[in-house]
Short mmCIF file of C-alpha atoms and ligand atoms in Angstrom, two decimals:
data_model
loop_
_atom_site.label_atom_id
_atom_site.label_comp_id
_atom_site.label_asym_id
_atom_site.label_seq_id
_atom_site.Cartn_x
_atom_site.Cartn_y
_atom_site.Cartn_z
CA UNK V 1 -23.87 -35.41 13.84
CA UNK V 2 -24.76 -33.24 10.86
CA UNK V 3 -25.44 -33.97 7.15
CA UNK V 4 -24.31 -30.72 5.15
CA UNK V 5 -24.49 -30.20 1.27
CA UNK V 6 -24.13 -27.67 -1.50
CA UNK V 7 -23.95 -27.06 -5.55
CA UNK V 8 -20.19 -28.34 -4.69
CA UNK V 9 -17.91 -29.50 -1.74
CA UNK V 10 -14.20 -28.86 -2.25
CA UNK V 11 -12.79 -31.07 -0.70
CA UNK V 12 -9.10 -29.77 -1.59
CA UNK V 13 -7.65 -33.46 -1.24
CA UNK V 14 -9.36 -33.97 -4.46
CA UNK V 15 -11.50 -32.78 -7.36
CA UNK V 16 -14.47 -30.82 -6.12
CA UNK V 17 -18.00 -32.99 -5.79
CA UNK V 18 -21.24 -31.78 -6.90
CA UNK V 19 -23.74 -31.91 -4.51
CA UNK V 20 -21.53 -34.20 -2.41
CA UNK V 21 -22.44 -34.19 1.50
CA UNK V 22 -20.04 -34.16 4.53
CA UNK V 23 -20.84 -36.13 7.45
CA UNK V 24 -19.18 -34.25 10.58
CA UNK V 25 -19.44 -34.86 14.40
CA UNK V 26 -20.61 -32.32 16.74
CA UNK V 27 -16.82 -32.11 17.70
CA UNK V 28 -16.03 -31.02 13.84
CA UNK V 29 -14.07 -33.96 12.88
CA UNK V 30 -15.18 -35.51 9.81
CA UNK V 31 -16.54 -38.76 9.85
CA UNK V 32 -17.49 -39.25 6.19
CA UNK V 33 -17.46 -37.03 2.55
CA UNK V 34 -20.01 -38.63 0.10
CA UNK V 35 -19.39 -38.15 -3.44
CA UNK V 36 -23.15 -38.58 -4.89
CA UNK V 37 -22.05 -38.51 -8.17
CA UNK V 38 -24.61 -34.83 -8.56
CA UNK V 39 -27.72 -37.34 -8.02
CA UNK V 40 -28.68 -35.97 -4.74
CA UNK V 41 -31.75 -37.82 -3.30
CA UNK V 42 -33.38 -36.73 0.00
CA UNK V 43 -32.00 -37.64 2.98
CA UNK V 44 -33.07 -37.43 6.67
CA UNK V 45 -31.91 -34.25 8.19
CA UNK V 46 -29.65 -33.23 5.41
CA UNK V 47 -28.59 -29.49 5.42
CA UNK V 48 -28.13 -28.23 1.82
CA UNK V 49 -26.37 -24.46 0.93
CA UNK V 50 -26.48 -22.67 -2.21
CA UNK V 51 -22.78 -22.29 -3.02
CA UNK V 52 -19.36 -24.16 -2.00
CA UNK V 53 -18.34 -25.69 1.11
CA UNK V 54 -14.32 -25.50 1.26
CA UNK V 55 -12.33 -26.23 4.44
CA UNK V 56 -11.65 -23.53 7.15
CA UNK V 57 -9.37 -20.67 5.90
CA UNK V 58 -5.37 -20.15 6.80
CA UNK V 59 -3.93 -16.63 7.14
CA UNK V 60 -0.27 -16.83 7.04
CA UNK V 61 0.60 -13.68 7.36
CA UNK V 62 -0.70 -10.92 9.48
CA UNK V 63 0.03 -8.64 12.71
CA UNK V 64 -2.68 -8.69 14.89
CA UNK V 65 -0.71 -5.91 17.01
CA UNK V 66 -0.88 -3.49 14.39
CA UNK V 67 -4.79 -3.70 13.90
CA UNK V 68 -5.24 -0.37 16.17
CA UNK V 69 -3.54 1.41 12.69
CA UNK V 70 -6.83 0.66 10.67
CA UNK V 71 -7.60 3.83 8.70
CA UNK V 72 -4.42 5.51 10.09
CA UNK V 73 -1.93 4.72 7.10
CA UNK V 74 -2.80 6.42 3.79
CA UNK V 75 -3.01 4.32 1.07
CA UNK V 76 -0.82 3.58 -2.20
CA UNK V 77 2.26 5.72 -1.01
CA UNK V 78 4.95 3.07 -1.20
CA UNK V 79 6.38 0.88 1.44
CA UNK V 80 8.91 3.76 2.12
CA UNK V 81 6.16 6.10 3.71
CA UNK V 82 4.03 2.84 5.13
CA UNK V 83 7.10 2.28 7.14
CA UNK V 84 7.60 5.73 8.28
CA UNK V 85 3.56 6.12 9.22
CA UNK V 86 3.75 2.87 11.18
CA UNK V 87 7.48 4.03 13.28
CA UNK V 88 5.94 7.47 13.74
CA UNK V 89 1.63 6.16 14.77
CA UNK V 90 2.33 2.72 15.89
CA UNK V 91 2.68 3.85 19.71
CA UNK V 92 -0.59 3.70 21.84
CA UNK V 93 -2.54 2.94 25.23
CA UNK V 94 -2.19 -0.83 25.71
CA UNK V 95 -5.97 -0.50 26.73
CA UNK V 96 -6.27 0.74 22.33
CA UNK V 97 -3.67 -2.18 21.09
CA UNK V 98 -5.45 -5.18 23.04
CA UNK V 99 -9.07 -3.53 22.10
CA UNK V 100 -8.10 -3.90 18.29
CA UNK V 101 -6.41 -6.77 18.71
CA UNK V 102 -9.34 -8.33 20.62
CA UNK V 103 -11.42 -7.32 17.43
CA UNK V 104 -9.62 -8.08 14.83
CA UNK V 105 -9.42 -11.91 16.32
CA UNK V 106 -12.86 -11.97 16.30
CA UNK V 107 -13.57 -10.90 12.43
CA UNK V 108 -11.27 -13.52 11.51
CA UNK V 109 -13.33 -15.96 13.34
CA UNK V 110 -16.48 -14.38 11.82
CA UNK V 111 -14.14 -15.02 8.32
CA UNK V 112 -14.11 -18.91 8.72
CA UNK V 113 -9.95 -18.33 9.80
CA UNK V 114 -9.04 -21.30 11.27
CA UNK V 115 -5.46 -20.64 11.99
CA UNK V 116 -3.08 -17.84 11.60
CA UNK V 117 0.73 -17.35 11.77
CA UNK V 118 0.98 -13.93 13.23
CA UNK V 119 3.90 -11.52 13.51
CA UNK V 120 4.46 -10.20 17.00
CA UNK V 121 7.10 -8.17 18.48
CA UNK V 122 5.50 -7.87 21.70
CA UNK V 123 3.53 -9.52 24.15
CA UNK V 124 0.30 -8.14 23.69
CA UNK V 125 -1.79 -10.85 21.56
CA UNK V 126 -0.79 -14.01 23.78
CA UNK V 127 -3.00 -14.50 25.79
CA UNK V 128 -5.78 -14.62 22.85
CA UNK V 129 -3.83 -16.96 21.10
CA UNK V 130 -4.57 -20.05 23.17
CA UNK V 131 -8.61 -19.29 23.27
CA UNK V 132 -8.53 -22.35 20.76
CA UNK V 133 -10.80 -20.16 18.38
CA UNK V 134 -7.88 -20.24 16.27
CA UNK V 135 -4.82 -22.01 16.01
CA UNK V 136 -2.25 -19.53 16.21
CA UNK V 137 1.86 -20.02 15.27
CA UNK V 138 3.12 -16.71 16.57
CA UNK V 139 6.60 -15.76 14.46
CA UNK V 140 8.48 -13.37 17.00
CA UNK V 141 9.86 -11.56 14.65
CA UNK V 142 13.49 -9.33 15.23
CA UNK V 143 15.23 -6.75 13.74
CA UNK V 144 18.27 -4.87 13.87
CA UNK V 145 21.47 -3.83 12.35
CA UNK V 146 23.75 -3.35 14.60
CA UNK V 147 26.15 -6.38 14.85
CA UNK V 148 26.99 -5.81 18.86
CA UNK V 149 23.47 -5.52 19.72
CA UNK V 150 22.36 -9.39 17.73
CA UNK V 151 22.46 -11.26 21.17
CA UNK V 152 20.84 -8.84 23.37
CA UNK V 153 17.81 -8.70 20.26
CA UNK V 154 17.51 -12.36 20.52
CA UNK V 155 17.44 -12.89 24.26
CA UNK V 156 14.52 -10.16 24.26
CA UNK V 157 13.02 -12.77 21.56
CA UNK V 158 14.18 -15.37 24.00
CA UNK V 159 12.28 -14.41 26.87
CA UNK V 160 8.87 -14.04 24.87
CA UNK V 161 9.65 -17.20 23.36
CA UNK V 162 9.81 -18.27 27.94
CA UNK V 163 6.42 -16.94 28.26
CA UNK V 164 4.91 -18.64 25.65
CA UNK V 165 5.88 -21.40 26.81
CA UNK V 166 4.98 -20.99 30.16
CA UNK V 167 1.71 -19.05 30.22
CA UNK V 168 0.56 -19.75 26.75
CA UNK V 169 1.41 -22.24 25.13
CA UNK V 170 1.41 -22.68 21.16
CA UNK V 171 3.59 -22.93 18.31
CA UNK V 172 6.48 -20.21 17.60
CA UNK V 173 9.64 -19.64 16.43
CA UNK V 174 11.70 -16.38 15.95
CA UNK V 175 12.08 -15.06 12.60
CA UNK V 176 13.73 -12.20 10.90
CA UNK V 177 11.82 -8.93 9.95
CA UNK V 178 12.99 -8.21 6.53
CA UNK V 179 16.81 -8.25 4.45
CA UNK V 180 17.21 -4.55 5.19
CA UNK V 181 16.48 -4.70 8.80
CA UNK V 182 18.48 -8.01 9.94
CA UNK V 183 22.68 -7.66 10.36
CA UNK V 184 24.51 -10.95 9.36
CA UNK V 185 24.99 -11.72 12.94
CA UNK V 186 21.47 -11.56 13.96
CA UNK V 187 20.47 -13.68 11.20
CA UNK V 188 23.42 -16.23 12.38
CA UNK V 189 21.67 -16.08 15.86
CA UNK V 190 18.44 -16.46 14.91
CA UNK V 191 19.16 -19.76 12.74
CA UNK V 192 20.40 -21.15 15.64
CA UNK V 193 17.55 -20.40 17.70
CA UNK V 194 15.22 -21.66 14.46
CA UNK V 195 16.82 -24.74 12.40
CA UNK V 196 13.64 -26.08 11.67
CA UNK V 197 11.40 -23.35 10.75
CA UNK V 198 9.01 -22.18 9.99
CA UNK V 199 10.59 -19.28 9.47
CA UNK V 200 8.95 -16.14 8.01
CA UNK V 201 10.64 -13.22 6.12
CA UNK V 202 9.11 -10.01 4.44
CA UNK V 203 10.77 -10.31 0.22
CA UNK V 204 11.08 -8.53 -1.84
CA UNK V 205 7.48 -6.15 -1.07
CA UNK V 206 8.91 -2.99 -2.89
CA UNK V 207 11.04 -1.97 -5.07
CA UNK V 208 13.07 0.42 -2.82
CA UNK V 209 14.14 -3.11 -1.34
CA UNK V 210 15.45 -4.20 -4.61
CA UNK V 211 17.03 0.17 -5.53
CA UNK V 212 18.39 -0.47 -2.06
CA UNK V 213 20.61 -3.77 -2.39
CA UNK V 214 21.76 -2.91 -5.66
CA UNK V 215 23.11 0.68 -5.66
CA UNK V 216 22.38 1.56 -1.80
CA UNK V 217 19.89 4.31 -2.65
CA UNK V 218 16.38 5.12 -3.43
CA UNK V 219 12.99 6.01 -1.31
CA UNK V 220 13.24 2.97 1.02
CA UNK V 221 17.15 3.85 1.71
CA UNK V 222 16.25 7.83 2.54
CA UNK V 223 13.43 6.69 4.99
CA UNK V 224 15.18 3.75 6.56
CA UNK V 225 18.76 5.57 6.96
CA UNK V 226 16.42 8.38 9.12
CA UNK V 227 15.04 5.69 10.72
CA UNK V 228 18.34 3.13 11.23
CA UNK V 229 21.32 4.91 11.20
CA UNK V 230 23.40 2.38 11.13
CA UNK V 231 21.67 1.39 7.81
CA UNK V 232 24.58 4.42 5.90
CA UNK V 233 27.50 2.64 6.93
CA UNK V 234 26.07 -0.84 6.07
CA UNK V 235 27.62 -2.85 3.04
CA UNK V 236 24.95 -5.23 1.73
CA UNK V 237 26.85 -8.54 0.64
CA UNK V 238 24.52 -9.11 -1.86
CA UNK V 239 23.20 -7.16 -4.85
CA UNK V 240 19.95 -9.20 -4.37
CA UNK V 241 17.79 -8.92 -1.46
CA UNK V 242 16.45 -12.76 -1.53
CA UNK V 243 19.73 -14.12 -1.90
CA UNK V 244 21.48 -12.28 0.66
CA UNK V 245 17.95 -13.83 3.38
CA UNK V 246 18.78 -17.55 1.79
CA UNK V 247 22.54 -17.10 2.25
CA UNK V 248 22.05 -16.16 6.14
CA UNK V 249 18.84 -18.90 6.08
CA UNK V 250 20.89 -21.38 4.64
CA UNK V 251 20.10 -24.67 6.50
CA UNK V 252 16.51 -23.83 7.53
CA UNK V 253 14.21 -26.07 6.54
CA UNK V 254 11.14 -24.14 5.96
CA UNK V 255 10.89 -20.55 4.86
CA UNK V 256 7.87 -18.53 4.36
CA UNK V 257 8.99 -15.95 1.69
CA UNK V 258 6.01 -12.96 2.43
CA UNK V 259 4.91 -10.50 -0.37
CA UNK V 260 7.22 -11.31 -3.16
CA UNK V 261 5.88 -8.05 -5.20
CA UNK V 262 8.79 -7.52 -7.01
CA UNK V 263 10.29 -11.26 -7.15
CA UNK V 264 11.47 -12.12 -10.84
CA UNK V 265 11.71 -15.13 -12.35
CA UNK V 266 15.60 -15.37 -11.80
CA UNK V 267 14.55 -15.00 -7.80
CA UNK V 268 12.32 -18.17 -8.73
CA UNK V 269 15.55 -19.65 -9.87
CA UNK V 270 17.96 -18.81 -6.87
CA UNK V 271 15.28 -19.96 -4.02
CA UNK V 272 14.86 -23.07 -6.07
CA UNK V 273 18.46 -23.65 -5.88
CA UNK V 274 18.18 -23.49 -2.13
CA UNK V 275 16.79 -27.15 -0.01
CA UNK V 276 14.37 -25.43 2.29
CA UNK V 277 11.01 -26.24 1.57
CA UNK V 278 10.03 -22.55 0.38
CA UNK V 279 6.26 -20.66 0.47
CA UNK V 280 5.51 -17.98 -1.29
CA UNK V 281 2.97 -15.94 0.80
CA UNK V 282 0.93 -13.62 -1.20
CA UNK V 283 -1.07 -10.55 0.58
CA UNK V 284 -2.84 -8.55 -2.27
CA UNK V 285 -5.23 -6.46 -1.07
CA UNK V 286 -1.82 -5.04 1.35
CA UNK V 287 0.27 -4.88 -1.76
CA UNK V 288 -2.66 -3.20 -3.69
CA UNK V 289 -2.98 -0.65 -0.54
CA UNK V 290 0.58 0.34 0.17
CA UNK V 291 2.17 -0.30 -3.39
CA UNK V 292 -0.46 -0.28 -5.82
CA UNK V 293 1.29 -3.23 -7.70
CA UNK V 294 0.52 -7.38 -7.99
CA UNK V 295 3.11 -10.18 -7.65
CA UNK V 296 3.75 -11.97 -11.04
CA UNK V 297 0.88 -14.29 -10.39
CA UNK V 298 0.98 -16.42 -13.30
CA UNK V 299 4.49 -16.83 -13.35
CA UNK V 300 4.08 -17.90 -9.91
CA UNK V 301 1.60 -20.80 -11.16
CA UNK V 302 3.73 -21.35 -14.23
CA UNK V 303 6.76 -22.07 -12.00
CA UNK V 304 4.90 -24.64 -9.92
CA UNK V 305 5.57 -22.61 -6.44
CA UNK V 306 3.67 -23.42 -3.03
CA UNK V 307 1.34 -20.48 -2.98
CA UNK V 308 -0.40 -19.26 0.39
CA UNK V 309 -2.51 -16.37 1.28
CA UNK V 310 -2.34 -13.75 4.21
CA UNK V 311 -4.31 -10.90 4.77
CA UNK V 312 -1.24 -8.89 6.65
CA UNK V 313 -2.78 -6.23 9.16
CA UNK V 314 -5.01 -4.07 9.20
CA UNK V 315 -2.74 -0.54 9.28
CA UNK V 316 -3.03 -1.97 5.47
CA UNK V 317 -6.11 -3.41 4.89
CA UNK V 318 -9.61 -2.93 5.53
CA UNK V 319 -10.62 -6.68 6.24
CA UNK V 320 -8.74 -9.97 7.85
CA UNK V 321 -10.41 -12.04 5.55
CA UNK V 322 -9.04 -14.57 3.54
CA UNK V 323 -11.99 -14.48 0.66
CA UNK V 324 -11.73 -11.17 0.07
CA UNK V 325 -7.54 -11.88 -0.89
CA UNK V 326 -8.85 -14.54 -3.12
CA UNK V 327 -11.72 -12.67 -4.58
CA UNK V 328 -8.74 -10.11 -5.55
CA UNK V 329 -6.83 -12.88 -6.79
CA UNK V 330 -9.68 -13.31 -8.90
CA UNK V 331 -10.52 -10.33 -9.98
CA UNK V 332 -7.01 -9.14 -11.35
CA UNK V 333 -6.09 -12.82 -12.84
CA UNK V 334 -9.45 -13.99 -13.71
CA UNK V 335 -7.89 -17.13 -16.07
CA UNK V 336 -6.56 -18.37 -12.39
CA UNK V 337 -9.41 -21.27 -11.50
CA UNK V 338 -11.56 -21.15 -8.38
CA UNK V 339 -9.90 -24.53 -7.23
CA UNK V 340 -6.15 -23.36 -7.21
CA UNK V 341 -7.45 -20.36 -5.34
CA UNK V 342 -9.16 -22.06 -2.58
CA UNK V 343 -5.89 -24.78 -2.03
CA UNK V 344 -3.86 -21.42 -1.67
CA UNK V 345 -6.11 -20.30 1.29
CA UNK V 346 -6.51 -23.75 2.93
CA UNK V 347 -4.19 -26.66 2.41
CA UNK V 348 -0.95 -25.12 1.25
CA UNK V 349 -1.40 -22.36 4.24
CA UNK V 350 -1.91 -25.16 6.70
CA UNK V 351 1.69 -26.86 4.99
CA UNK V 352 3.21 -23.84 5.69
CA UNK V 353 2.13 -23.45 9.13
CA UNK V 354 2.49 -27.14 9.85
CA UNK V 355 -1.30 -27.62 10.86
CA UNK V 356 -1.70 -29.92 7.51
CA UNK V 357 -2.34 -33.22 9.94
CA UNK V 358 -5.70 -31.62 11.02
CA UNK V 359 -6.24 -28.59 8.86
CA UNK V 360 -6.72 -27.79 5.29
CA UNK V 361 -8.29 -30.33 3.56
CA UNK V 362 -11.76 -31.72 3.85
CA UNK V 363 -11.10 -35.51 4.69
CA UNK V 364 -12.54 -38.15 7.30
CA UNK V 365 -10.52 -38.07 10.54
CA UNK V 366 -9.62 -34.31 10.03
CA UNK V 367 -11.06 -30.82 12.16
CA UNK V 368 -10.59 -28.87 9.47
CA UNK V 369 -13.93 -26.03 10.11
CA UNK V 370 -15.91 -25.58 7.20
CA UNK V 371 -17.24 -22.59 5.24
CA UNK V 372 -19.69 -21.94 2.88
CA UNK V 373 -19.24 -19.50 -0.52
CA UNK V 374 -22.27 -17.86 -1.45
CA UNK V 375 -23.15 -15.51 -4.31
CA UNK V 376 -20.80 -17.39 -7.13
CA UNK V 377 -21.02 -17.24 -10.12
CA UNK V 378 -21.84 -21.16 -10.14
CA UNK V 379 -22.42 -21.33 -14.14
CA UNK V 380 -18.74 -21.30 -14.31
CA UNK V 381 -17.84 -21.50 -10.94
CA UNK V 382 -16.17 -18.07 -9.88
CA UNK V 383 -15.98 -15.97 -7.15
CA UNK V 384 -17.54 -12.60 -7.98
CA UNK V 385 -17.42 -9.32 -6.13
CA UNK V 386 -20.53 -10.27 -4.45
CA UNK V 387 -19.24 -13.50 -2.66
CA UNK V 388 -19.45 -13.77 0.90
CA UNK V 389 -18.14 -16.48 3.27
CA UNK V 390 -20.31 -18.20 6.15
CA UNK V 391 -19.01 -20.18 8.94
CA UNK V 392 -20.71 -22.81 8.85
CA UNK V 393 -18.49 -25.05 11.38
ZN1 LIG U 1 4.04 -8.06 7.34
#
């Protein structure tokens, strides 16, 4: 059993508690959370930490198979171009892909991740996934415009989804890639493979996606058409990329909307008039790398939205680390407080993920990990560019 304490623990399920102390078996599961009121007297093997304790981080978006891209992509030269680099580089020795991948499960361990929902198109990460390091729900994610070729995608999907189940067994469900990539019938397919959700979608990430559904041209349409053929001759029925996913997703009950760069407060609008439960997944530091632009934060918060955090891969990032997305958070929206932050990167990612009954929150009977914040600024309790995160269970 340990005794562990800091300037504050945030619990998430409540209001943060100075010097409170958390109680916690040697299994992780929390037995007790003491709120001391501040008046901290000594206590018999009682570990205290300069900084914040706040539950083990979610990721809910990344790729571990694309982590053998890091440094490969140059930076801030639209999604267009990403997408082209990754088509053109992404190919490699499977002995370079599981290496990466390998290592880039291990930093988010270092990183006080606790769970991840990770985009795969292939095999290659399974096995890793059910080391119990981290809790893993793997979206198999499909693409593909070509109306006669939507059954044959999904029974590829299919037979990963077989070998999960067989060999390594953990949550997934198969998921569209993005508006421009998925035909109506693939999406019908894939809704009937995936009524429940979670389902993940890339929205709305540049605004070539929005050029593109409107008027059928712009950088995103001259890179994909080279890429997709297909992608000339197709009539999108919508003039709005989100609405033409919710139409096809209609039904789903939860939807992980991913990047949202260029979502408008009329988008806000139409997903609210859809039932899924809806989260808004925000990767920064990617959207800073490949598109040098923020989501509309603060509209975001004004409009009351389930916010979680993902750290997408590393072709566009330098670090799978949770902190360092909410550090930027902080940095570009400083009025945004520490506490909304943290629920964005723990609690509302485990919601979204489904891992809320043991994840997330710090609370007696939970596993959630725990993590320790150093180098605030604890006057006024911010993250700063110095910050760093500890695992500390
Ligand atoms: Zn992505």
């Amino acid at each position: 059993m340990r005794k562990i304490s800091a300037n504050y623990i945030f619990p998430v399920s409540g209001a943060p508690l100075k010097n409170g102390i958390v109680v916690v078996e040697k299994t992780g599961k929390i037995l007790e959370v003491i709120d001391t009121g501040g008046d901290l007297r000594e206590i018999a093997g009682l570990e205290f930490y300069n900084g914040i304790i706040v539950p083990g981080f979610v990721n809910t978006h990344c790729h571990l198979e694309l982590s053998h891209l890091k440094n490969q992509i140059p930076g801030r030269c639209g999604l267009d171009q990403f997408i082209f680099h990754i088509s053109t580089n992404r190919a490699s020795s499977k002995q370079v892909i599981r290496k990466a991948i390998k290592n880039a499960h291990l930093e988010m361990i270092r990183n006080g991740i606790v769970a991840v929902g990770d985009i795969s198109n292939t095999s290659d990460s399974f096995d890793l996934k059910v080391d119990n390091k981290i809790r893993y729900h793997t979206f198999l994610e499909v693409y593909g415009l070509k109306s006669k070729m939507a059954s044959d995608i999904i029974n590829q999907a299919t037979k990963l989804s077989s070998l999960i189940q067989k060999k390594y067994p953990h949550p997934h469900t198969i998921v569209p890639h993005a508006p421009y990539s998925v035909s109506p019938d693939l999406f019908r397919q894939i809704t009937l493979k995936t009524k429940y959700g979670p389902i993940s979608i890339h929205n709305q990430e540049s605004s070539g996606e929005i050029l593109l559904f409107k008027e059928k041209k712009g950088a995103l349409f001259s890179v994909l058409s080279k890429l997709i053929p297909e992608l000339k001759k197709w009539k999108p029925e919508f003039e709005n990329s989100l609405r033409y996913s919710l139409e096809y997703l209609k039904g789903v009950q939860q939807i992980l909307l991913v990047h949202n760069t260029y979502t408008t407060y009329e988008d806000i609008l139409l997903a609210g008039r859809h039932n899924s439960k809806i989260f808004w997944v925000l990767c920064p530091n990617t959207n800073l790398y490949i598109e040098d632009q923020l989501p509309d934060i603060p509209l975001f918060i004004r409009e009351n939205l389930n916010i979680s955090l993902g750290t997408d891969s590393l072709a566009s990032n330098s670090h799978l680390s949770i902190l360092s997305e909410m550090k930027t958070v902080s940095k570009y929206f400083p009025e945004i407080h520490i506490e909304e932050i943290v629920r964005w990167g723990t609690l509302n990612g485990a919601k979204a993920l489904n891992m809320n009954h043991e994840l997330g929150t710090i609370e007696k009977g939970k596993k959630p990990g725990l993590n320790l914040i150093s180098n605030l600024d604890l006057q006024k309790i911010r993250l700063t560019d110095e910050s760093v995160i500890r695992k500390i269970i």
